[in-house]
Short mmCIF file of C-alpha atoms in Angstrom, two decimals:
data_model
loop_
_atom_site.label_atom_id
_atom_site.label_comp_id
_atom_site.label_asym_id
_atom_site.label_seq_id
_atom_site.Cartn_x
_atom_site.Cartn_y
_atom_site.Cartn_z
CA MET I 172 0.68 0.98 22.78
CA SER I 173 -1.51 -0.38 19.98
CA ILE I 174 0.01 -1.94 16.98
CA LYS I 175 -3.21 -2.15 14.98
CA ASP I 176 -5.14 0.46 13.20
CA PRO I 177 -8.58 0.48 14.87
CA LEU I 178 -10.48 1.05 11.73
CA THR I 179 -8.87 -1.47 9.28
CA ASN I 180 -7.49 -3.82 11.85
CA CYS I 181 -4.10 -3.99 9.93
CA TYR I 182 -0.86 -2.85 11.33
CA ASN I 183 -0.55 0.88 12.05
CA ARG I 184 2.21 3.29 11.04
CA ARG I 185 3.92 3.08 14.36
CA TYR I 186 4.28 -0.70 13.89
CA PHE I 187 5.55 -0.22 10.39
CA ASP I 188 8.15 2.22 11.35
CA ALA I 189 9.29 0.07 14.24
CA HIS I 190 9.70 -2.97 12.19
CA LEU I 191 10.91 -1.89 8.69
CA ARG I 192 14.46 -1.36 9.98
CA ASN I 193 14.67 -4.96 11.18
CA ILE I 194 13.16 -6.26 8.02
CA VAL I 195 15.69 -4.34 5.88
CA LYS I 196 18.66 -5.43 8.21
CA ASP I 197 17.55 -8.99 7.85
CA SER I 198 17.28 -8.86 4.08
CA VAL I 199 20.77 -7.25 3.73
CA GLU I 200 22.38 -9.77 6.11
CA LYS I 201 20.78 -12.65 4.18
CA ASP I 202 21.47 -11.03 0.82
CA ARG I 203 17.65 -11.22 -0.09
CA ARG I 204 15.39 -8.92 -2.11
CA LEU I 205 12.88 -6.64 -0.49
CA SER I 206 10.38 -4.38 -2.08
CA LEU I 207 8.06 -1.67 -0.61
CA MET I 208 4.72 -0.85 -2.14
CA ILE I 209 2.71 2.38 -1.24
CA LEU I 210 -0.78 2.33 -2.36
CA ASP I 211 -3.02 5.40 -2.40
CA ILE I 212 -6.90 5.47 -3.07
CA ASP I 213 -7.48 7.72 -5.91
CA TYR I 214 -9.92 10.62 -5.22
CA PHE I 215 -10.54 9.33 -1.72
CA LYS I 216 -11.59 12.87 -0.51
CA MET I 217 -14.45 12.77 -3.02
CA VAL I 218 -15.78 9.64 -1.39
CA ASN I 219 -15.77 11.45 2.01
CA ASP I 220 -17.21 14.64 0.57
CA ASN I 221 -20.06 13.05 -1.57
CA PHE I 222 -20.96 10.16 0.54
CA GLY I 223 -19.82 10.99 4.14
CA HIS I 224 -17.03 9.81 6.42
CA SER I 225 -18.70 6.57 7.39
CA ALA I 226 -18.64 5.62 3.60
CA GLY I 227 -14.93 6.52 3.52
CA ASP I 228 -14.28 4.40 6.55
CA GLU I 229 -16.18 1.44 4.96
CA LEU I 230 -14.07 1.91 1.81
CA LEU I 231 -10.88 1.77 3.70
CA LYS I 232 -11.92 -1.48 5.45
CA GLN I 233 -12.73 -3.09 2.02
CA ILE I 234 -9.66 -1.91 0.35
CA GLN I 235 -7.60 -3.39 3.35
CA ARG I 236 -9.48 -6.71 2.80
CA ARG I 237 -8.80 -6.84 -0.88
CA ILE I 238 -5.10 -6.16 -0.27
CA SER I 239 -4.86 -8.68 2.55
CA GLU I 240 -6.45 -11.35 0.35
CA ASN I 241 -3.84 -10.79 -2.36
CA ILE I 242 -0.43 -10.68 -0.48
CA ARG I 243 1.46 -13.44 1.28
CA VAL I 244 1.46 -14.09 5.06
CA THR I 245 5.14 -13.12 4.95
CA ASP I 246 4.31 -9.65 3.67
CA LEU I 247 3.52 -6.76 6.22
CA LEU I 248 0.51 -4.62 5.48
CA ALA I 249 0.16 -1.49 7.35
CA ARG I 250 -2.10 1.58 7.13
CA PHE I 251 0.39 4.29 6.32
CA GLY I 252 -1.97 7.21 6.97
CA GLY I 253 -5.21 8.50 5.78
CA GLU I 254 -5.92 6.71 2.47
CA GLU I 255 -2.52 5.12 2.06
CA PHE I 256 -1.44 1.61 2.79
CA VAL I 257 2.07 0.15 2.69
CA VAL I 258 3.14 -3.46 2.02
CA VAL I 259 6.70 -4.74 2.73
CA MET I 260 7.47 -7.65 0.65
CA PRO I 261 10.42 -9.73 1.77
CA ASP I 262 12.18 -11.99 -0.77
CA THR I 263 10.56 -9.95 -3.57
CA ASP I 264 12.25 -8.14 -6.45
CA THR I 265 10.71 -5.30 -8.37
CA SER I 266 9.37 -7.51 -11.11
CA ASP I 267 7.52 -9.71 -8.68
CA ALA I 268 6.35 -6.75 -6.56
CA TYR I 269 4.98 -5.20 -9.82
CA THR I 270 3.03 -8.43 -10.66
CA ILE I 271 1.53 -8.43 -7.05
CA ALA I 272 0.72 -4.72 -7.21
CA GLU I 273 -0.85 -4.91 -10.57
CA ARG I 274 -3.05 -7.85 -9.50
CA ILE I 275 -4.23 -5.77 -6.54
CA ARG I 276 -4.83 -2.72 -8.67
CA LYS I 277 -7.05 -4.73 -11.10
CA ILE I 278 -9.02 -6.40 -8.32
CA ILE I 279 -9.75 -2.99 -6.80
CA ALA I 280 -10.67 -1.40 -10.09
CA LYS I 281 -12.76 -4.36 -11.30
CA LYS I 282 -15.42 -4.75 -8.60
CA PRO I 283 -17.36 -1.71 -7.27
CA PHE I 284 -17.31 -1.07 -3.52
CA ILE I 285 -20.48 -1.21 -1.37
CA LEU I 286 -20.50 1.92 0.75
CA ALA I 287 -21.71 2.46 4.33
CA ASP I 288 -25.47 2.73 3.51
CA LYS I 289 -25.24 -0.71 1.65
CA ASN I 290 -27.38 0.81 -1.12
CA THR I 291 -24.56 2.72 -2.86
CA THR I 292 -21.74 1.29 -4.84
CA HIS I 293 -18.79 3.18 -6.10
CA ASP I 294 -16.04 2.39 -8.57
CA VAL I 295 -12.56 2.95 -6.95
CA THR I 296 -9.11 2.89 -8.35
CA VAL I 297 -5.66 3.09 -6.64
CA SER I 298 -2.22 4.32 -7.49
CA ILE I 299 0.78 2.31 -6.42
CA GLY I 300 4.57 3.05 -6.14
CA ILE I 301 7.12 0.35 -5.60
CA ALA I 302 10.77 0.58 -4.60
CA GLU I 303 13.24 -2.21 -4.23
CA MET I 304 15.66 -2.04 -1.31
CA GLN I 305 19.14 -1.01 -1.91
CA GLU I 306 22.02 -1.94 0.46
CA SER I 307 22.38 1.75 1.42
CA ASP I 308 18.83 1.64 2.81
CA LEU I 309 20.00 0.10 5.92
CA ASP I 310 21.81 3.39 6.75
CA ASN I 311 18.93 5.52 5.63
CA ILE I 312 15.52 3.70 5.94
CA LYS I 313 13.73 7.01 5.21
CA GLU I 314 15.15 7.03 1.68
CA PHE I 315 13.62 3.64 0.93
CA ILE I 316 10.18 5.03 1.83
CA VAL I 317 10.81 8.20 -0.15
CA ARG I 318 11.71 6.32 -3.30
CA ALA I 319 8.48 4.27 -3.05
CA ASP I 320 6.44 7.45 -2.35
CA LYS I 321 8.14 9.21 -5.31
CA TYR I 322 6.96 6.30 -7.63
CA LEU I 323 3.51 6.61 -6.13
CA TYR I 324 3.28 10.34 -7.05
CA LYS I 325 4.60 9.48 -10.50
CA ALA I 326 1.68 7.07 -10.88
CA LYS I 327 -0.70 9.76 -9.75
CA ASP I 328 0.85 12.44 -12.01
CA SER I 329 0.59 10.11 -14.96
CA GLY I 330 -3.14 9.58 -14.78
CA ARG I 331 -3.72 7.45 -11.61
CA ASN I 332 -4.94 3.91 -11.59
CA ARG I 333 -1.45 2.54 -12.31
CA VAL I 334 1.70 1.03 -10.81
CA VAL I 335 4.95 2.70 -11.10
CA THR I 336 8.36 1.39 -10.15
CA GLY I 337 11.96 2.53 -10.56
CA TYR I 338 12.00 0.48 -13.82
CA SER I 339 8.63 1.69 -15.19
#
């Protein structure tokens, strides 16, 4: 079975699901912080509708590259599905995760993306939700993901192009 997303070449959802439990377990055993970031491309459907799926694919690859360039080698980046990416950040509390996420958000918003035809540029923003692991997450990994996803949707509902955490 493949562990890489064929389009973006980052880890896929299957790999993420298989490894998150071990990362959470390790963090609990070592009494270390762990944060989870879910990033969603704002208005991605509009890119596909207006510029075509090849433009959307190119955008996903470039977003993945910008995220990869701004996280640590110890972080796990995976394509969560569609236009969503997830970053697992060991040894990272909410405050540090927010700093990383805000840097990524600004870098994505600052520089237009060159789409598939190489002649079209498009401004893109992202919304990001962050949850910090709680000890109970070892018994219910899904709840950890649900919390990060809830904060992602708060970011979208409050205007997009922002980072929301449990402490926002």
